[in-house]
Short mmCIF file of C-alpha atoms and ligand atoms in Angstrom, two decimals:
data_model
loop_
_atom_site.label_atom_id
_atom_site.label_comp_id
_atom_site.label_asym_id
_atom_site.label_seq_id
_atom_site.Cartn_x
_atom_site.Cartn_y
_atom_site.Cartn_z
CA MET A 29 125.91 99.62 114.09
CA PRO A 30 124.42 96.31 115.40
CA ALA A 31 122.32 94.27 112.93
CA PRO A 32 118.56 94.61 113.50
CA THR A 33 116.94 91.82 115.51
CA ALA A 34 114.30 89.58 113.92
CA ALA A 35 111.55 91.50 115.78
CA GLU A 36 112.86 94.84 114.47
CA GLN A 37 112.97 93.45 110.94
CA ARG A 38 109.36 92.22 111.23
CA SER A 39 108.17 95.56 112.57
CA ARG A 40 110.04 97.44 109.78
CA ARG A 41 108.53 95.14 107.12
CA ARG A 42 105.05 95.86 108.53
CA ARG A 43 105.58 99.61 108.41
CA THR A 44 107.05 99.67 104.91
CA ALA A 45 104.52 97.24 103.43
CA GLY A 46 101.62 99.24 104.95
CA ALA A 47 100.42 96.02 106.59
CA PRO A 48 97.97 96.29 109.51
CA PRO A 49 99.54 96.42 112.99
CA SER A 50 99.73 93.25 115.09
CA PRO A 51 96.54 92.46 117.09
CA TRP A 52 98.45 93.15 120.30
CA MET A 53 99.52 96.63 119.16
CA MET A 54 96.05 97.39 117.80
CA PHE A 55 94.39 96.39 121.09
CA LEU A 56 96.77 98.56 123.13
CA LYS A 57 96.13 101.55 120.85
CA GLY A 58 92.37 100.97 121.26
CA PHE A 59 92.76 100.86 125.04
CA PHE A 60 94.66 104.15 125.24
CA LYS A 61 92.17 105.86 122.92
CA HIS A 62 88.98 104.58 124.65
CA PRO A 63 89.99 103.06 128.04
CA VAL A 64 86.46 102.92 129.47
CA MET A 65 84.83 101.34 126.43
CA VAL A 66 87.61 98.80 125.95
CA GLY A 67 87.83 98.10 129.66
CA ALA A 68 90.88 95.77 129.59
CA ILE A 69 94.55 96.21 128.82
CA ALA A 70 95.01 92.83 127.13
CA SER A 71 92.97 90.55 124.88
CA SER A 72 91.52 87.31 126.24
CA SER A 73 93.66 84.18 126.30
CA GLY A 74 93.03 81.30 123.88
CA THR A 75 92.41 79.09 126.90
CA LEU A 76 89.58 81.33 128.04
CA VAL A 77 88.00 81.34 124.58
CA ARG A 78 88.17 77.52 124.25
CA HIS A 79 86.70 77.15 127.76
CA MET A 80 83.76 79.43 126.86
CA LEU A 81 83.13 77.62 123.58
CA SER A 82 83.30 74.15 125.16
CA ARG A 83 79.55 74.37 125.98
CA VAL A 84 78.44 75.36 122.46
CA ASP A 85 76.69 72.81 120.23
CA PHE A 86 78.12 73.83 116.86
CA ASN A 87 75.82 71.36 115.06
CA GLN A 88 72.88 73.51 116.20
CA CYS A 89 74.41 76.86 115.45
CA LYS A 90 73.45 78.78 112.31
CA LEU A 91 73.93 82.27 113.74
CA PHE A 92 76.54 83.21 116.32
CA VAL A 93 76.79 86.84 117.44
CA GLU A 94 79.79 88.28 119.25
CA TYR A 95 79.70 91.57 121.18
CA GLY A 96 82.88 93.62 121.54
CA PRO A 97 85.21 91.52 119.36
CA GLY A 98 88.06 94.04 119.76
CA VAL A 99 90.90 92.81 117.56
CA GLY A 100 89.33 89.37 117.05
CA THR A 101 90.98 87.08 119.61
CA PHE A 102 87.70 85.29 120.33
CA THR A 103 86.49 85.72 116.74
CA ARG A 104 89.31 83.81 115.06
CA ILE A 105 89.04 80.76 117.32
CA LEU A 106 85.27 80.82 116.91
CA LEU A 107 85.52 80.86 113.11
CA ASP A 108 87.72 77.74 113.31
CA ARG A 109 84.86 75.93 115.08
CA LEU A 110 81.85 77.30 113.22
CA ALA A 111 80.13 75.13 110.58
CA PRO A 112 80.81 76.04 106.93
CA ASP A 113 77.20 77.21 106.43
CA ALA A 114 76.96 79.20 109.68
CA THR A 115 77.12 83.00 110.06
CA LEU A 116 79.10 85.06 112.53
CA VAL A 117 78.02 88.66 113.15
CA VAL A 118 80.32 90.72 115.36
CA ILE A 119 79.27 94.09 116.80
CA ASP A 120 81.64 96.73 118.15
CA THR A 121 81.28 100.46 118.80
CA ASN A 122 84.92 101.15 117.93
CA PRO A 123 85.37 101.91 114.20
CA ASP A 124 89.13 101.25 114.39
CA PHE A 125 88.47 97.67 115.56
CA ILE A 126 85.74 97.06 112.99
CA ASP A 127 87.99 98.32 110.16
CA TYR A 128 90.85 96.19 111.46
CA LEU A 129 88.69 93.04 111.53
CA ALA A 130 87.30 93.72 108.05
CA GLN A 131 90.85 94.16 106.80
CA THR A 132 92.38 91.10 108.45
CA ILE A 133 89.61 88.44 108.38
CA ASP A 134 88.69 87.13 104.97
CA ASP A 135 85.85 84.66 105.51
CA PRO A 136 82.44 84.57 103.77
CA ARG A 137 80.74 83.63 107.08
CA PHE A 138 82.00 86.76 108.81
CA PHE A 139 80.00 90.05 109.10
CA PRO A 140 81.55 92.89 111.14
CA VAL A 141 79.06 95.58 112.20
CA LEU A 142 79.87 99.02 113.60
CA GLY A 143 77.22 99.62 116.24
CA SER A 144 76.10 98.91 119.77
CA ALA A 145 75.17 95.53 121.19
CA ALA A 146 72.05 97.30 122.50
CA ASP A 147 70.75 97.17 118.89
CA VAL A 148 71.30 93.42 118.53
CA LYS A 149 67.67 92.64 117.62
CA GLN A 150 67.68 94.99 114.65
CA ILE A 151 71.14 93.80 113.57
CA VAL A 152 70.10 90.12 113.68
CA HIS A 153 66.99 90.88 111.61
CA ASP A 154 69.03 92.96 109.14
CA HIS A 155 71.12 89.83 108.49
CA GLY A 156 68.00 87.80 107.65
CA PHE A 157 67.60 85.86 110.94
CA GLU A 158 64.72 85.63 113.44
CA HIS A 159 66.95 84.52 116.31
CA ALA A 160 70.57 84.02 117.28
CA ASP A 161 71.62 80.56 118.48
CA TYR A 162 74.43 81.84 120.70
CA ILE A 163 75.79 85.23 121.69
CA ALA A 164 79.19 85.79 123.31
CA SER A 165 80.22 88.94 125.11
CA GLY A 166 83.52 90.38 126.24
CA LEU A 167 81.86 93.74 126.93
CA PRO A 168 83.04 95.71 129.96
CA PHE A 169 79.50 95.57 131.45
CA SER A 170 80.42 97.32 134.69
CA THR A 171 81.89 100.40 132.95
CA LEU A 172 79.26 100.84 130.23
CA PRO A 173 77.15 104.05 130.44
CA ALA A 174 74.28 103.80 132.96
CA GLY A 175 71.40 101.66 131.71
CA VAL A 176 73.21 100.28 128.66
CA GLY A 177 74.25 97.00 130.31
CA ASP A 178 70.66 96.22 131.30
CA GLN A 179 69.36 97.22 127.86
CA ILE A 180 71.86 94.82 126.25
CA ALA A 181 71.00 91.95 128.62
CA LYS A 182 67.24 92.36 127.96
CA ALA A 183 67.61 92.50 124.17
CA THR A 184 69.97 89.51 124.27
CA ARG A 185 67.51 87.40 126.27
CA GLU A 186 64.80 88.19 123.72
CA ILE A 187 66.82 87.46 120.57
CA ILE A 188 68.42 84.12 121.57
CA ARG A 189 66.38 81.04 120.59
CA PRO A 190 65.11 78.56 123.21
CA GLY A 191 67.99 76.22 124.04
CA GLY A 192 70.61 78.79 123.03
CA ALA A 193 72.87 80.65 125.43
CA PHE A 194 74.53 83.94 126.27
CA LEU A 195 78.25 83.40 126.96
CA VAL A 196 79.82 86.11 129.09
CA TYR A 197 83.42 86.52 130.26
CA GLN A 198 84.62 89.31 132.52
CA TYR A 199 87.05 89.71 135.41
CA ASN A 200 84.47 91.56 137.54
CA PRO A 201 82.19 89.07 139.41
CA LYS A 202 79.47 91.75 139.73
CA VAL A 203 78.69 91.34 136.03
CA LYS A 204 76.43 88.46 137.03
CA ASN A 205 74.01 91.11 138.39
CA PHE A 206 73.24 92.08 134.79
CA LEU A 207 72.26 88.48 133.99
CA THR A 208 70.13 87.42 136.96
CA PRO A 209 67.09 89.64 136.16
CA HIS A 210 66.78 87.95 132.74
CA TRP A 211 68.00 84.33 133.14
CA GLU A 212 67.18 81.65 135.70
CA HIS A 213 69.66 79.04 134.47
CA ILE A 214 73.19 80.39 134.74
CA ASP A 215 76.32 78.21 134.89
CA HIS A 216 79.56 79.66 136.18
CA ALA A 217 83.28 78.86 136.06
CA MET A 218 86.58 80.66 136.59
CA GLN A 219 89.47 80.77 134.17
CA LEU A 220 92.78 81.51 135.87
CA TRP A 221 94.79 81.28 132.66
CA ASN A 222 93.93 84.83 131.64
CA LEU A 223 95.19 88.30 132.52
CA PRO A 224 93.48 89.04 134.86
CA PRO A 225 91.74 85.74 135.82
CA ALA A 226 88.21 85.82 134.45
CA GLN A 227 84.69 84.84 135.45
CA LEU A 228 82.76 82.84 132.87
CA TRP A 229 78.97 82.54 132.70
CA TRP A 230 76.66 80.58 130.41
CA ALA A 231 73.11 81.96 130.65
CA TRP A 232 70.69 79.45 129.07
CA ASN A 233 67.40 80.29 127.38
CA LYS A 234 65.42 77.26 128.58
C1 SAM B 318 87.65 94.09 126.72
S1 SAM B 318 87.35 94.43 125.00
C2 SAM B 318 87.05 92.74 124.49
C3 SAM B 318 87.97 92.32 123.41
C4 SAM B 318 87.86 90.87 122.93
N1 SAM B 318 86.52 90.35 122.92
C5 SAM B 318 88.74 89.94 123.70
O1 SAM B 318 88.28 88.93 124.17
O2 SAM B 318 89.92 90.19 123.81
C6 SAM B 318 85.72 95.15 125.01
C7 SAM B 318 85.19 95.54 123.61
O3 SAM B 318 83.83 95.96 123.74
C8 SAM B 318 83.61 97.04 122.82
N2 SAM B 318 82.36 97.73 123.24
C9 SAM B 318 82.18 98.57 124.29
N3 SAM B 318 80.88 98.94 124.38
C10 SAM B 318 80.21 98.28 123.38
C11 SAM B 318 78.84 98.22 122.98
N4 SAM B 318 77.88 98.91 123.60
N5 SAM B 318 78.53 97.44 121.92
C12 SAM B 318 79.48 96.72 121.26
N6 SAM B 318 80.81 96.76 121.60
C13 SAM B 318 81.16 97.53 122.64
C14 SAM B 318 84.89 97.84 122.89
O4 SAM B 318 85.04 98.70 121.79
C15 SAM B 318 85.92 96.69 122.91
O5 SAM B 318 86.26 96.29 121.63
#
């Protein structure tokens, strides 16, 4: 019988040690269980996340909120940048993802919440803040149930402080239609180094 490869040995160690699955495997399982809510077959690339965060002033960021963290691709890079006294609240409707993040991210600044981004105002207040400085979203806006995307955009506009921004990445260019009723100042870029290539928007609360 051939000797197991290094990958097989790693996978066997994970199973026998009861360790959590790899982020990649966890994301794929999430997609097959809830394809519409997850809305993508692969996590975002690190290049996309760094591009989105390049416009954030981390010296003026006490509360960052992330919608739809999934398995934490964006979250982990964000925590590397966030100030030691800042707070990161992530909100996801999928209990498997929230449990996975709670199990795999050990950081006193990090607060995973099982819930909908539509309830962001209540969630921000529950964490002792009046406003969020920045909010990032990888939500599949175009496949959310009718009305939910607009509800989220409105609540987001109201909870971000003046000078803060809503950071949105999605492959569907129509997602901008959720932003234009609420923001006048919207910057846009494309990130090709992602599967599929993504649209990036920064909607500024002036
Ligand atoms: C495409 S995945 C994004 C994953 C991750 N942010 C990334 O960059 O790879 C979309 C995520 O949004 C979550 N989601 C869908 N509807 C939501 C809602 N109303 N509120 C919060 N999260 C939601 C899904 O459970 C899923 O984790």
